[in-house]
Short mmCIF file of C-alpha atoms in Angstrom, two decimals:
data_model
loop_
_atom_site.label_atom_id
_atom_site.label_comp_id
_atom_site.label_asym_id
_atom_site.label_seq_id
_atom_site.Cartn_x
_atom_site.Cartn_y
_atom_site.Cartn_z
CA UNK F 1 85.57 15.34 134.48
CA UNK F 2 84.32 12.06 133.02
CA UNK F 3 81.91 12.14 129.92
CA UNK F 4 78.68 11.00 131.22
CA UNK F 5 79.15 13.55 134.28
CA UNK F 6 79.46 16.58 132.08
CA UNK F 7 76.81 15.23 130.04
CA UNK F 8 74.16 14.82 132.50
CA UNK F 9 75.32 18.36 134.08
CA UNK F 10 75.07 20.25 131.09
CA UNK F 11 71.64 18.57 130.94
CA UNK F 12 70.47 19.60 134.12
CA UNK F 13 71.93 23.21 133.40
CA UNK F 14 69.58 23.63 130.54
CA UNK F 15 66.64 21.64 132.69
CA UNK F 16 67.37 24.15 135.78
CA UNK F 17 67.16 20.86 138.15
CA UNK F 18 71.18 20.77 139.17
CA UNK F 19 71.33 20.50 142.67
CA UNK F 20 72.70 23.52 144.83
CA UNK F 21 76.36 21.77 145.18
CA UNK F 22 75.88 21.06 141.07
CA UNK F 23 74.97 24.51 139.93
CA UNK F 24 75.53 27.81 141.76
CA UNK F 25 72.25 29.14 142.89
CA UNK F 26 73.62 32.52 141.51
CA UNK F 27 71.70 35.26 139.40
CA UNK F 28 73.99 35.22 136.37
CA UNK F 29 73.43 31.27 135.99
CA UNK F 30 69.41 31.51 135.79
CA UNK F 31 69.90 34.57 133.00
CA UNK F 32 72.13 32.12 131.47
CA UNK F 33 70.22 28.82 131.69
CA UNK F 34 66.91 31.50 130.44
CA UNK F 35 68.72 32.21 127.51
CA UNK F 36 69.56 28.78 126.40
CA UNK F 37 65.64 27.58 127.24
CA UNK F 38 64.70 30.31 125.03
CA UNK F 39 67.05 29.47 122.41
CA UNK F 40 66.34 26.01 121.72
CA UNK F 41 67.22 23.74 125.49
CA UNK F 42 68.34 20.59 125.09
CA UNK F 43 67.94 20.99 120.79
CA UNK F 44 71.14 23.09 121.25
CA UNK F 45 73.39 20.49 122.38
CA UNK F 46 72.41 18.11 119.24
CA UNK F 47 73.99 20.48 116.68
CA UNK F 48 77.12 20.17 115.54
CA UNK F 49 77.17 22.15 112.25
CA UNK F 50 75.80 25.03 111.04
CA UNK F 51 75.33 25.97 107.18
CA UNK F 52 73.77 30.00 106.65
CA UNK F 53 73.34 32.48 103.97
CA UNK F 54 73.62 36.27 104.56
CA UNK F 55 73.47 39.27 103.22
CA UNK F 56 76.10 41.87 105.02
CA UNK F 57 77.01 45.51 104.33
CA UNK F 58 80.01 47.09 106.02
CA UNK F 59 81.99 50.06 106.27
CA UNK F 60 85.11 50.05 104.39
CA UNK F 61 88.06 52.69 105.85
CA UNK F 62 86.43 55.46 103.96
CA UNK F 63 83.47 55.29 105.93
CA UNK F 64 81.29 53.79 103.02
CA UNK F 65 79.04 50.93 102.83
CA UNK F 66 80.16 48.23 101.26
CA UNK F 67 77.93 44.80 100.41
CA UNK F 68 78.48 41.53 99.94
CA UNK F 69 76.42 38.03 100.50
CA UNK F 70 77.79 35.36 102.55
CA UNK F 71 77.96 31.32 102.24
CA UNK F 72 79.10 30.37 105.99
CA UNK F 73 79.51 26.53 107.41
CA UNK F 74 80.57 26.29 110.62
CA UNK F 75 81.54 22.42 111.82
CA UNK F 76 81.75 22.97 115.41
CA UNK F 77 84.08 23.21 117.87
CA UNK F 78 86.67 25.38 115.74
CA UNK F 79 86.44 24.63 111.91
CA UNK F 80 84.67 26.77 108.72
CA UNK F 81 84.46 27.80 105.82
CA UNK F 82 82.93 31.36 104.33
CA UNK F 83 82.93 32.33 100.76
CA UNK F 84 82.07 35.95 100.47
CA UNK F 85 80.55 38.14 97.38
CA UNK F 86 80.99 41.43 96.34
CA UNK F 87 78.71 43.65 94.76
CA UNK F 88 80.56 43.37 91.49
CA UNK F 89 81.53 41.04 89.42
CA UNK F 90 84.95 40.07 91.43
CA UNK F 91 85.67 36.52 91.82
CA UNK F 92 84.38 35.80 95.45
CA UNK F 93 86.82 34.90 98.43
CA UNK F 94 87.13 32.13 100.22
CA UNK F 95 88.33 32.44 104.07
CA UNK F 96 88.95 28.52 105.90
CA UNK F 97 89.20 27.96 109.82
CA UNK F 98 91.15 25.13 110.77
CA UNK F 99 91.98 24.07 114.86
CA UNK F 100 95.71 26.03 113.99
CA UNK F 101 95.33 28.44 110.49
CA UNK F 102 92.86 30.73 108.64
CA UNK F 103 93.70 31.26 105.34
CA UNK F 104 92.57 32.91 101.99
CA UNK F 105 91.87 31.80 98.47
CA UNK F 106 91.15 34.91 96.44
CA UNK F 107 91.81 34.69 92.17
CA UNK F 108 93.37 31.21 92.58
CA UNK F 109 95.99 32.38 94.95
CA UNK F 110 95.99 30.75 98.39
CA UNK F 111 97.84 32.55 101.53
CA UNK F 112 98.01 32.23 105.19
CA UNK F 113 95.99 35.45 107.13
CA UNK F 114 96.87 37.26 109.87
CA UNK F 115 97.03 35.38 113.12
CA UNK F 116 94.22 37.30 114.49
CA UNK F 117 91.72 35.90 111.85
CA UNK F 118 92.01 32.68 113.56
CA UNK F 119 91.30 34.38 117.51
CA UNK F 120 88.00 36.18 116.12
CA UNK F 121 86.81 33.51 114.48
CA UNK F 122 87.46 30.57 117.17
CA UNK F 123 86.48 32.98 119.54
CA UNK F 124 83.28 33.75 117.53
CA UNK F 125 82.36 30.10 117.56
CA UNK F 126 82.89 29.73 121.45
CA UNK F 127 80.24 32.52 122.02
CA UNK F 128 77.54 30.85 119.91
CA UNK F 129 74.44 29.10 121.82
CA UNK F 130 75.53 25.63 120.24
CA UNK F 131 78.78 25.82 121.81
CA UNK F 132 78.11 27.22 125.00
CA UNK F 133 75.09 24.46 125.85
CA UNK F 134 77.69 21.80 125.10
CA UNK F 135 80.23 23.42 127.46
CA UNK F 136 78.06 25.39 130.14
CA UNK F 137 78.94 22.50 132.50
CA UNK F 138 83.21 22.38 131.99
CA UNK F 139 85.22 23.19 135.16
CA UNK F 140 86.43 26.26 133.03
CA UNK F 141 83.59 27.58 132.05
CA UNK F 142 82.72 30.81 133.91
CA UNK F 143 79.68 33.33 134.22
CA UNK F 144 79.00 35.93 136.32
CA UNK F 145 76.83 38.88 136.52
CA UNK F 146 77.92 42.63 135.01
CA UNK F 147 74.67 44.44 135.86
CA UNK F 148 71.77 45.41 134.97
CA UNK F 149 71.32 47.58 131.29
CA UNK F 150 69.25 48.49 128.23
CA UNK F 151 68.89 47.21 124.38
CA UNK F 152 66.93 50.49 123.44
CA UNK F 153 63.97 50.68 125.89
CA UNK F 154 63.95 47.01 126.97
CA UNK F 155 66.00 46.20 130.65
CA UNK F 156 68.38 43.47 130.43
CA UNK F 157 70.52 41.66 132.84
CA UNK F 158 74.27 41.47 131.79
CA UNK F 159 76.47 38.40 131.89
CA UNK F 160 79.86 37.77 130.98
CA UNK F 161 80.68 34.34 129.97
CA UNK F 162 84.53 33.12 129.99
CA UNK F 163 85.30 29.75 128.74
CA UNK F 164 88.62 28.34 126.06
CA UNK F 165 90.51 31.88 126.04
CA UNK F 166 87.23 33.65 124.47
CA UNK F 167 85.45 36.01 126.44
CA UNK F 168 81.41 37.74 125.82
CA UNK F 169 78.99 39.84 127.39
CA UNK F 170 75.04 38.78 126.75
CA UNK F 171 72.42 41.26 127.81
CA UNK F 172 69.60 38.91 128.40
CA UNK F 173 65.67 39.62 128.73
CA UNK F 174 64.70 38.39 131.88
CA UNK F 175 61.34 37.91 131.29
CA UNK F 176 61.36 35.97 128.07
CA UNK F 177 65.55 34.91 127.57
CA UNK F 178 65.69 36.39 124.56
CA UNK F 179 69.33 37.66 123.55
CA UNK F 180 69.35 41.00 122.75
CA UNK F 181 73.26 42.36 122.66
CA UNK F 182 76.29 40.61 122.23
CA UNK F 183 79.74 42.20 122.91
CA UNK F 184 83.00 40.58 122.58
CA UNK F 185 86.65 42.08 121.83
CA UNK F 186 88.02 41.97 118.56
CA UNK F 187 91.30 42.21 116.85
CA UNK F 188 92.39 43.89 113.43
CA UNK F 189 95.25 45.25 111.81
CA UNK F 190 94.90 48.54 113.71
CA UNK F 191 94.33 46.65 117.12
CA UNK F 192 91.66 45.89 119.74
CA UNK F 193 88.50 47.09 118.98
CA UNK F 194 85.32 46.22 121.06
CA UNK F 195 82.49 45.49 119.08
CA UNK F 196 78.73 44.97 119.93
CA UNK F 197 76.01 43.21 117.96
CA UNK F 198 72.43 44.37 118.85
CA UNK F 199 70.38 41.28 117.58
CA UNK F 200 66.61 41.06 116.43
CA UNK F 201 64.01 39.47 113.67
CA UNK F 202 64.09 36.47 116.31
CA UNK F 203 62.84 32.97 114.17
CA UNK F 204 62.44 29.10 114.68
CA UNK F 205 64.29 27.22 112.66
CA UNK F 206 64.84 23.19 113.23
CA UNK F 207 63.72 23.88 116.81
CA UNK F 208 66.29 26.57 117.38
CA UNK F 209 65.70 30.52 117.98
CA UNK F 210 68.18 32.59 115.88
CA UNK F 211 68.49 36.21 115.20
CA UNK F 212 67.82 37.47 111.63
CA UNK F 213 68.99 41.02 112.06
CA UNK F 214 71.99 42.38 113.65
CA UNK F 215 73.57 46.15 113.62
CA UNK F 216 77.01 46.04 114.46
CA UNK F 217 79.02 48.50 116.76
CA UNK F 218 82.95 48.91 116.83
CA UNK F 219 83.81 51.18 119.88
CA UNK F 220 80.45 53.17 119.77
CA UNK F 221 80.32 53.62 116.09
CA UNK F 222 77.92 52.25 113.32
CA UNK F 223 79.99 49.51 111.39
CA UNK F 224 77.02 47.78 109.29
CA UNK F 225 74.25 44.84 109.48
CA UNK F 226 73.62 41.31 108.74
CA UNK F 227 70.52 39.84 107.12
CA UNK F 228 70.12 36.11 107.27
CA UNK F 229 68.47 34.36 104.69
CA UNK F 230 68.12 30.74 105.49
CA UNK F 231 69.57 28.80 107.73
CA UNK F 232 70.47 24.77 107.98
CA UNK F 233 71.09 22.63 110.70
CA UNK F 234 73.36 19.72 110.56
CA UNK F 235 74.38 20.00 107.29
CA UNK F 236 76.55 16.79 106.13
CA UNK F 237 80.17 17.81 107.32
CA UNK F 238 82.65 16.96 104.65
CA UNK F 239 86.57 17.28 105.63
CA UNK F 240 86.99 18.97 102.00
CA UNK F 241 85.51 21.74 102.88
CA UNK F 242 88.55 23.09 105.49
CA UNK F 243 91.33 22.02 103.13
CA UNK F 244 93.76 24.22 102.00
CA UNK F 245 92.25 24.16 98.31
CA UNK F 246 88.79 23.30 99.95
CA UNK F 247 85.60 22.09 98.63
CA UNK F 248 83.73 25.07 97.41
CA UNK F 249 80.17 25.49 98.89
CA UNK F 250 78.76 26.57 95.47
CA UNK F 251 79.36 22.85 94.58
CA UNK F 252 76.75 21.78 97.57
CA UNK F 253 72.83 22.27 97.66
CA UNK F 254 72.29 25.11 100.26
CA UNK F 255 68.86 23.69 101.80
CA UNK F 256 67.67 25.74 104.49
CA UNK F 257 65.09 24.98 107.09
CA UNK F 258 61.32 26.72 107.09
CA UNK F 259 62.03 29.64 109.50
CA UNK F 260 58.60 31.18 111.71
CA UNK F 261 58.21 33.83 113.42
CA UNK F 262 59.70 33.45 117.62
CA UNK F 263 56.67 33.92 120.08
CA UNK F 264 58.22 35.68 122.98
CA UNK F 265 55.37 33.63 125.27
CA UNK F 266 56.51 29.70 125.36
CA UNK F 267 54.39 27.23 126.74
CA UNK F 268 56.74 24.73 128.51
CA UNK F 269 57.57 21.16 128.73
CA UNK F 270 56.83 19.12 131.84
CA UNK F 271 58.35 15.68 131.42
CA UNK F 272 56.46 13.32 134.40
CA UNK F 273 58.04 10.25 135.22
CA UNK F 274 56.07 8.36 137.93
CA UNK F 275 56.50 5.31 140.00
CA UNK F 276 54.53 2.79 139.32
CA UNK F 277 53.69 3.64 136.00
CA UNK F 278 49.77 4.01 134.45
CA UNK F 279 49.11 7.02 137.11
CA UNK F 280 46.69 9.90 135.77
CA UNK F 281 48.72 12.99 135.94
CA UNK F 282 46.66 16.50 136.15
CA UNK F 283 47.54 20.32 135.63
CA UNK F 284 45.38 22.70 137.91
CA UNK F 285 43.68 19.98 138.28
CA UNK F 286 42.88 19.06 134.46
CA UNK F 287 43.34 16.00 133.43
CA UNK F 288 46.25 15.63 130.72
CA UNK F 289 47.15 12.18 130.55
CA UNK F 290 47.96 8.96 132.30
CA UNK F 291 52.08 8.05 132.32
CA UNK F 292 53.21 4.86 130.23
CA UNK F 293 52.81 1.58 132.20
CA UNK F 294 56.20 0.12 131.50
CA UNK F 295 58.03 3.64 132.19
CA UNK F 296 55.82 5.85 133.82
CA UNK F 297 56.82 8.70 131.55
CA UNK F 298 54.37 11.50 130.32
CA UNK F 299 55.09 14.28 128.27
CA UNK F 300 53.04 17.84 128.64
CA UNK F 301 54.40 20.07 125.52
CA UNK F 302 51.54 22.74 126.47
CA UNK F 303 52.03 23.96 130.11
CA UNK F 304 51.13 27.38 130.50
CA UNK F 305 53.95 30.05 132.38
CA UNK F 306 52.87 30.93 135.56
CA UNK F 307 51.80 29.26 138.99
CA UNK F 308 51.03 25.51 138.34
CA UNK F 309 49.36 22.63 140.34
CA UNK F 310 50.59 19.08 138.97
CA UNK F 311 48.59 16.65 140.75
CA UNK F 312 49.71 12.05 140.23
CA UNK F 313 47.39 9.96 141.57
CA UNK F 314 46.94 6.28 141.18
CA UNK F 315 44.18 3.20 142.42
CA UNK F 316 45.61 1.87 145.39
CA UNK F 317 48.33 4.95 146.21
CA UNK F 318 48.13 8.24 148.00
CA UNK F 319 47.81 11.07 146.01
CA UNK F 320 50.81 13.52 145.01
CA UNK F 321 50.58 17.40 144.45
CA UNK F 322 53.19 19.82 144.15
CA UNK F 323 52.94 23.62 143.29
CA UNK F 324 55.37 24.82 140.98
CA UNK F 325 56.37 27.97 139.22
CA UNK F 326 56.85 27.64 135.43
CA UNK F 327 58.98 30.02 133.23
CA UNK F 328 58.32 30.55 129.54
CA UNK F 329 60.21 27.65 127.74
CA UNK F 330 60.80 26.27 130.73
CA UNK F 331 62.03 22.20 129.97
CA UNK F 332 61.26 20.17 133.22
CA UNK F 333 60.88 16.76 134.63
CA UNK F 334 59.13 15.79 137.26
CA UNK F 335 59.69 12.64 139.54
CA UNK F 336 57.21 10.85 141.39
CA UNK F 337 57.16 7.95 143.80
CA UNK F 338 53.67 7.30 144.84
CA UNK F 339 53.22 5.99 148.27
CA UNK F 340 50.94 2.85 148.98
CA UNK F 341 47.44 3.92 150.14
CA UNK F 342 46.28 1.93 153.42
CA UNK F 343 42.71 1.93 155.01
CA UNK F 344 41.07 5.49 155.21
CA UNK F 345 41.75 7.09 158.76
CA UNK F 346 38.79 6.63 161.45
CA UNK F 347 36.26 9.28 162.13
CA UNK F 348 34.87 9.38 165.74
CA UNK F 349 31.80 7.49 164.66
CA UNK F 350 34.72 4.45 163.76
CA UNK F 351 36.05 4.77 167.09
CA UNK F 352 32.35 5.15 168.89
CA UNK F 353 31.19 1.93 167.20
CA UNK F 354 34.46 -0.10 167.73
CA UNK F 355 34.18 0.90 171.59
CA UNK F 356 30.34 0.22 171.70
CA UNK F 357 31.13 -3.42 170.21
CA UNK F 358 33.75 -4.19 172.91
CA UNK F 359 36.75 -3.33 171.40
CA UNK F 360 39.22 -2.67 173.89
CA UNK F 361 40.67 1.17 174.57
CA UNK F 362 44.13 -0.67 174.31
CA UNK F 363 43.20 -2.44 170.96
CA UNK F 364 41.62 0.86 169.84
CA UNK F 365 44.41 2.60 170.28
CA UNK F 366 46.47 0.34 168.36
CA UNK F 367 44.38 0.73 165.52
CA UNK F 368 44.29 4.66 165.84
CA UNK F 369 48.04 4.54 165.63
CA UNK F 370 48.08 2.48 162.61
CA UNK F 371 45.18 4.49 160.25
CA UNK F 372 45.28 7.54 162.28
CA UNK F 373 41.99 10.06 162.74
CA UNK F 374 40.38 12.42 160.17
CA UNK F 375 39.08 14.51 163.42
CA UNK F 376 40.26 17.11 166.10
CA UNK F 377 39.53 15.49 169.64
CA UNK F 378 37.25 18.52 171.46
CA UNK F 379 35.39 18.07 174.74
CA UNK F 380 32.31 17.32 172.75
CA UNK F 381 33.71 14.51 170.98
CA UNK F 382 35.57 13.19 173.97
CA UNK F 383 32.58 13.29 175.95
CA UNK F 384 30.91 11.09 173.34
CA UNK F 385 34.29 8.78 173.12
CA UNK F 386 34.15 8.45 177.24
CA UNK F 387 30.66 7.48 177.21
CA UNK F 388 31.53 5.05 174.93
CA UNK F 389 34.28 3.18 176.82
CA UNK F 390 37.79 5.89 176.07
CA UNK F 391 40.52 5.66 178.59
CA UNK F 392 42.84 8.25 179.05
CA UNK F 393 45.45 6.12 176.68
CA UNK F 394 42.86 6.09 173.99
CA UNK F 395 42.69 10.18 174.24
CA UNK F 396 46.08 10.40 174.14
CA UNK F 397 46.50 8.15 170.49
CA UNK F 398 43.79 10.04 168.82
CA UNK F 399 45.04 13.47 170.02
CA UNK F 400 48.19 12.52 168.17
CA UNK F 401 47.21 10.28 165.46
CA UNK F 402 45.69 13.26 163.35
CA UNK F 403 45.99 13.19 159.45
#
């Protein structure tokens, strides 16, 4: 698929405007494009590294809880580098993804992991919400609809997403987007495992929704939790840091991005583009701005979900209204081509006078076609328009020249 296709249809994926032959009208696409408004929309697509701190406990094969802080860069689409803690003094370890190799530097010594290294981590990256808003649109990408579940009390809608080999299931909030359980397969030395993250402690950072929090489940059972502790978007990518004796991250400033609190409730943006430009543009009929002369392009960052009334109207042009439904986060545009306005329609008194001055019915009824009639013709009014001079032509125009 050429570049600028996929481009513009990943952008109308995450804008919900693809056209019914563009984007399949199906249930598991809206929970997906939901998720990604919620996440961050078009923001999403502009990342293409990611640079986070962590603190992590697991369980070791004796069942106990072992921690350890993590220093994670991800350069997307398949290369990173995570240098990992322990509790005690231990020199820490270093783990690099390449496109073809994971591999280890622990005490000095560098070796070559286990093949399935590699799958969880590429996989891993193909799952995340920067990767799938770049690649929602690709031929191969796949979603489709599992069901209908629970995170804890809360109903989600369950989607499976297939795209480069990797496989997920989101459960998805309906109502607000918000991802609440991940669950992908996973490989270790002992085999396939499936493992589910239950995610929560939802924050902006950089214009992006992340989870802070996640428990993690490997076939049913309690394997640990994650803690994030800054995060840092679009980090400067250096090559050094994925070579084989890499770059160490200790050697660059970590510098994180002021994280808030995610409201669940979004207010959403309504791009308006009109033709011609300089119209006034109104919300439930409130005024919120007139669009740019030489573009015609208004921005509303403060639309309230629910049941909306945008209204365009222009000196000299008919008026434009539309209702529309709008979701929590929701990222629209709007276009509008305003038609030219031409005299007002006539009223009967218009048509009364023109007769009484010796218009002709066949002239009259001539103009009648061309402004039309802002009445009903009933046998009072005809009456009055028969008195007047009406033939039975002139009836017939303003019986269907009604606006």
């Amino acid at each position: 698929m050429h570049a600028r296709r996929k481009a513009a249809l990943a952008a109308m994926l995450l804008l919900g405007l693809a056209s019914p032959a563009q984007q399949p009208a199906d249930e598991a696409r809206r929970v997906l494009e939901k998720a990604l408004r919620f996440a961050g929309g078009k923001r999403l697509q502009e990342i293409y590294a990611v640079r986070y701190r962590s603190a992590r406990s697991w369980r070791d094969q004796n069942g106990e809880l072992q921690r350890f802080t993590f220093d994670t860069f991800v350069a997307l689409p398949d290369r990173a580098q995570l240098v990992a803690t322990g509790a005690s003094n231990t020199a820490p370890f270093v783990l690099v993804i390449t496109a073809n190799e994971a591999h280890g530097i622990s005490g000095g010594q560098t070796q070559t992991m286990p093949a399935y290294w590699l799958t969880n981590w590429q996989n891993s990256m193909r799952r995340s919400y920067f990767y799938v808003a770049k690649h929602a649109a690709d031929p191969d990408f796949q979603v489709r609809m599992v069901g209908d579940g629970l995170v804890g009390t809360t109903p989600v809608k369950v989607i499976e997403l297939r795209s480069g080999g990797a496989s997920a299931r989101w459960s998805v909030e309906p109502a607000s987007g918000r991802l609440l359980r991940l669950e992908e397969t996973v490989q270790d030395q002992n085999g396939t495992k499936q493992r589910a993250s239950e995610l929560s402690d939802l924050r902006t950072v950089d214009g992006v929704t992340w989870p802070f929090h996640a428990e993690y489940f490997e076939d049913g059972k309690h394997m640990g939790s994650d803690d994030l502790q800054g995060m840092e978007l679009n980090p400067p990518v250096d090559p050094r840091f994925f070579y084989r004796q890499p770059l160490a991250l200790s050697e660059v400033p970590f510098r994180p991005a002021v994280a808030t609190a995610a409201s669940l409730v979004r207010p959403a943006v309504v791009t308006v583009r009109s033709q011609p430009g300089g119209a006034q543009v109104y919300v439930d009929d409130i005024p919120k701005g007139t669009t740019s002369a030489a573009e015609g392009r208004l921005v509303l960052t403060d639309v309230a979900a629910g049941p909306r009334r945008l209204r365009v109207s222009a000196g000299g042009y008919r008026e434009w209204a539309k209702a529309m439904e709008v979701e929590s986060g929701d990222e629209l545009e709007v276009l509008v081509t305003l038609e030219r306005a031409g005299p007002p329609p006539l009223t009967v008194e218009d048509v009364e006078k023109m007769l009484s001055a010796g218009v002709a019915p066949k002239r009259a009824a001539m103009l009648v076609q061309e402004r039309g009639v802002d009445f009903v013709l009933d046998d009072a009014k005809e009456g009055r328009l028969r008195a007047a001079g009406a033939d039975v032509d002139l009836l017939l125009a303003i019986a269907k020249a009604k606006r």
